[in-house]
Amino acid sequence: MSVDSNALGKLRIDIKNRLQNKFKHKELENLLMKMVSKKNIKTLAELLCDEKYFSMDELLTTLEKMDKNKLMELIDEHKDEKEMAIPIIRELNESGYKVAQEVPLPKVGRAKPRKMDVAGYRKKGIARRVSVFGFELKANASRKAIDTAFSQARDYLEYCEQVVVAFSPLMHLKYADVIEDKAKKEEDIGVWIVGKTGILYRIKEAYSQEVSDKKQRSIVEYIEKG
């Protein structure tokens, strides 16, 4: 059957109203499925992302129930903090830093030295003074992990010119308000959202301060040993 839309309009039949009142939900669902099956991938993606029909929350929540791995792929989520470190290391290397992971802070007393997830150093200025950039990574999607991340990052400020807390895309989607509120309060700490493929969003860059080379010596030595 081929329909002339102009001819249909002259009949003054309210198709939408009749679909609502004369069809059952399942019948409309089946009709919709038959129609969308003929559409190409681009059209289907556009339909799913059209917030006239589906909210982004509805889309992501439904996908999570269907296939959580696909959801993680869609939002650029990584498997773990080790994978999360890759784009940060790449960024630091491109900026001239020499980088290492699990870098111990200088030991204080008998306590076991704390470790930065990622740290890099480079020399700057005419005097070639050392500049250390430390990172605390958090991919654990829990509210408590946010406070823990900032607490750990504050410890790094004693030894680093710059410090950043990096959160995963999933953490930002779940706790955006909390993370951005903490970013405002923690004036000295930068906050980045880091995905599998790169740095997705810099909520705030790290404040740059002066730290003596003497305080940073053990960090630099560890990174040099690589």
XYZ file of C-alpha atoms in Angstrom:
226
model
C 0.000 0.000 0.000
C 1.320 3.421 -0.998
C -0.235 6.442 0.701
C -0.405 10.020 -0.566
C 0.126 12.136 2.565
C -1.705 15.079 1.007
C -4.720 12.910 0.303
C -4.646 11.621 3.878
C -4.612 15.183 5.176
C -7.786 16.019 3.213
C -9.624 13.238 5.023
C -9.000 15.035 8.343
C -8.321 11.791 10.146
C -6.296 12.293 13.358
C -3.926 9.326 13.010
C -2.064 10.011 16.274
C -5.295 10.160 18.267
C -6.582 6.953 16.691
C -3.309 5.163 17.380
C -3.609 6.185 21.048
C -7.232 5.104 21.404
C -7.678 2.141 19.077
C -4.378 0.251 19.533
C -3.063 -1.641 22.523
C 0.414 -0.913 23.900
C 1.805 -4.189 22.537
C 0.359 -3.491 19.077
C 2.020 -0.078 18.970
C 5.275 -1.575 20.236
C 5.226 -4.211 17.478
C 4.405 -1.567 14.867
C 7.266 0.621 16.055
C 9.713 -2.283 16.046
C 8.789 -3.185 12.452
C 9.301 0.409 11.372
C 12.617 1.033 13.131
C 14.034 -2.266 11.857
C 14.108 -0.666 8.404
C 16.094 2.374 9.567
C 19.873 2.689 9.316
C 22.212 2.855 12.334
C 22.593 6.642 12.197
C 18.824 7.190 12.246
C 18.352 4.755 15.141
C 21.097 6.442 17.165
C 19.532 9.850 16.516
C 16.135 8.529 17.617
C 17.544 7.071 20.854
C 19.290 10.361 21.664
C 16.260 12.535 20.902
C 15.148 13.717 24.345
C 11.622 14.335 23.035
C 11.247 10.567 23.317
C 13.914 9.240 25.687
C 15.824 11.008 28.446
C 19.559 10.328 28.641
C 19.001 8.799 32.086
C 16.417 6.417 30.618
C 18.745 5.458 27.768
C 21.763 4.736 29.998
C 19.748 2.981 32.714
C 18.086 0.707 30.148
C 21.411 -0.093 28.504
C 22.947 -0.903 31.905
C 20.217 -3.509 32.487
C 20.639 -4.958 28.996
C 24.441 -5.053 28.759
C 26.612 -3.317 31.358
C 29.777 -3.850 29.299
C 28.218 -1.954 26.401
C 27.304 0.884 28.753
C 30.909 1.081 29.958
C 32.103 1.187 26.351
C 29.555 3.882 25.504
C 30.662 6.263 28.285
C 34.402 5.593 27.756
C 34.770 3.866 31.136
C 37.968 1.892 31.807
C 38.349 -1.503 33.453
C 40.443 -0.278 36.369
C 42.753 2.470 37.619
C 45.715 0.907 35.818
C 43.958 1.438 32.485
C 42.836 4.882 33.660
C 46.476 5.871 34.127
C 47.338 5.388 30.426
C 45.918 8.692 29.048
C 47.350 10.604 32.026
C 50.820 9.177 31.430
C 50.488 10.041 27.748
C 49.487 13.616 28.614
C 52.444 14.030 30.983
C 54.920 12.554 28.516
C 53.694 14.948 25.826
C 54.276 17.824 28.256
C 57.871 16.765 28.869
C 57.489 14.865 32.146
C 59.258 11.646 33.014
C 56.594 9.437 34.628
C 56.152 6.446 36.931
C 53.261 4.734 38.715
C 52.825 3.863 42.392
C 55.409 6.472 43.384
C 56.173 6.551 47.147
C 56.087 9.834 49.004
C 59.117 10.537 51.215
C 59.051 8.261 54.248
C 58.094 9.841 57.568
C 59.059 7.933 60.724
C 58.319 4.215 60.778
C 55.066 4.452 58.850
C 54.822 2.714 55.500
C 55.269 5.368 52.780
C 52.101 6.425 50.983
C 52.081 6.170 47.195
C 50.876 8.436 44.412
C 49.035 6.527 41.675
C 50.915 8.468 38.976
C 53.653 11.076 39.273
C 55.908 12.834 36.821
C 58.705 15.348 37.033
C 60.441 17.753 34.710
C 62.965 20.540 35.079
C 61.893 24.118 34.461
C 63.352 27.583 34.160
C 66.949 28.743 33.806
C 67.844 27.216 37.171
C 66.424 23.873 35.972
C 64.502 23.378 39.214
C 62.472 20.201 39.607
C 58.683 20.298 39.204
C 56.652 17.274 40.342
C 53.067 16.599 39.219
C 51.138 14.049 41.316
C 47.870 12.236 40.583
C 45.334 10.374 42.690
C 43.056 8.176 40.551
C 39.603 6.963 41.535
C 37.498 4.593 39.447
C 35.559 3.154 42.394
C 32.040 4.502 41.865
C 31.142 5.226 45.475
C 30.429 8.424 47.391
C 33.035 7.599 50.041
C 35.762 7.231 47.388
C 35.445 10.940 46.537
C 36.328 12.085 50.062
C 39.145 9.527 50.227
C 40.613 10.772 46.942
C 40.769 14.398 48.069
C 42.161 13.406 51.459
C 44.985 11.458 49.808
C 45.641 14.241 47.309
C 46.035 16.782 50.111
C 48.959 14.718 51.419
C 50.669 15.078 48.027
C 50.635 18.886 48.204
C 53.594 18.878 50.580
C 55.805 17.348 47.875
C 54.301 18.353 44.514
C 54.048 21.646 42.643
C 50.780 20.412 41.143
C 48.255 17.786 42.262
C 45.201 16.426 40.432
C 42.441 14.055 41.478
C 41.166 12.107 38.465
C 37.751 10.445 38.451
C 36.214 8.031 35.958
C 33.292 8.996 33.662
C 30.927 6.721 35.618
C 31.836 8.439 38.892
C 31.156 11.827 37.324
C 27.797 10.687 35.939
C 26.729 9.416 39.365
C 28.237 12.120 41.583
C 28.788 15.194 39.405
C 27.384 17.634 41.974
C 29.492 16.186 44.801
C 32.703 16.171 42.746
C 32.234 19.698 41.429
C 31.364 21.007 44.897
C 34.547 19.424 46.320
C 36.547 20.895 43.428
C 35.426 24.397 44.466
C 36.359 23.825 48.105
C 39.747 22.209 47.436
C 41.377 25.281 45.913
C 44.873 23.807 45.507
C 43.829 20.515 43.868
C 42.970 20.058 40.192
C 40.087 17.794 39.169
C 39.911 15.883 35.881
C 37.491 13.344 34.462
C 39.537 10.735 32.619
C 38.106 8.173 30.214
C 39.637 5.198 28.493
C 40.576 7.207 25.411
C 41.691 10.436 27.053
C 41.002 13.341 29.387
C 37.315 14.097 28.849
C 36.712 17.089 31.094
C 38.955 19.316 33.183
C 36.701 20.587 35.939
C 39.599 22.561 37.346
C 43.313 22.763 36.641
C 45.821 22.239 39.443
C 47.144 25.234 41.342
C 50.887 25.624 40.848
C 53.000 26.165 43.972
C 56.681 26.149 44.902
C 58.225 23.084 46.591
C 61.922 22.675 47.322
C 63.944 20.198 45.260
C 65.216 18.719 48.524
C 61.700 17.617 49.502
C 61.209 16.020 46.095
C 64.550 14.223 45.830
C 63.316 10.718 46.699
C 60.347 11.066 44.304
C 62.619 12.088 41.441
C 65.052 9.249 42.207
C 62.211 6.709 42.164
C 60.886 8.002 38.822
C 64.402 7.962 37.355
C 64.813 4.308 38.319
C 61.554 3.739 36.419
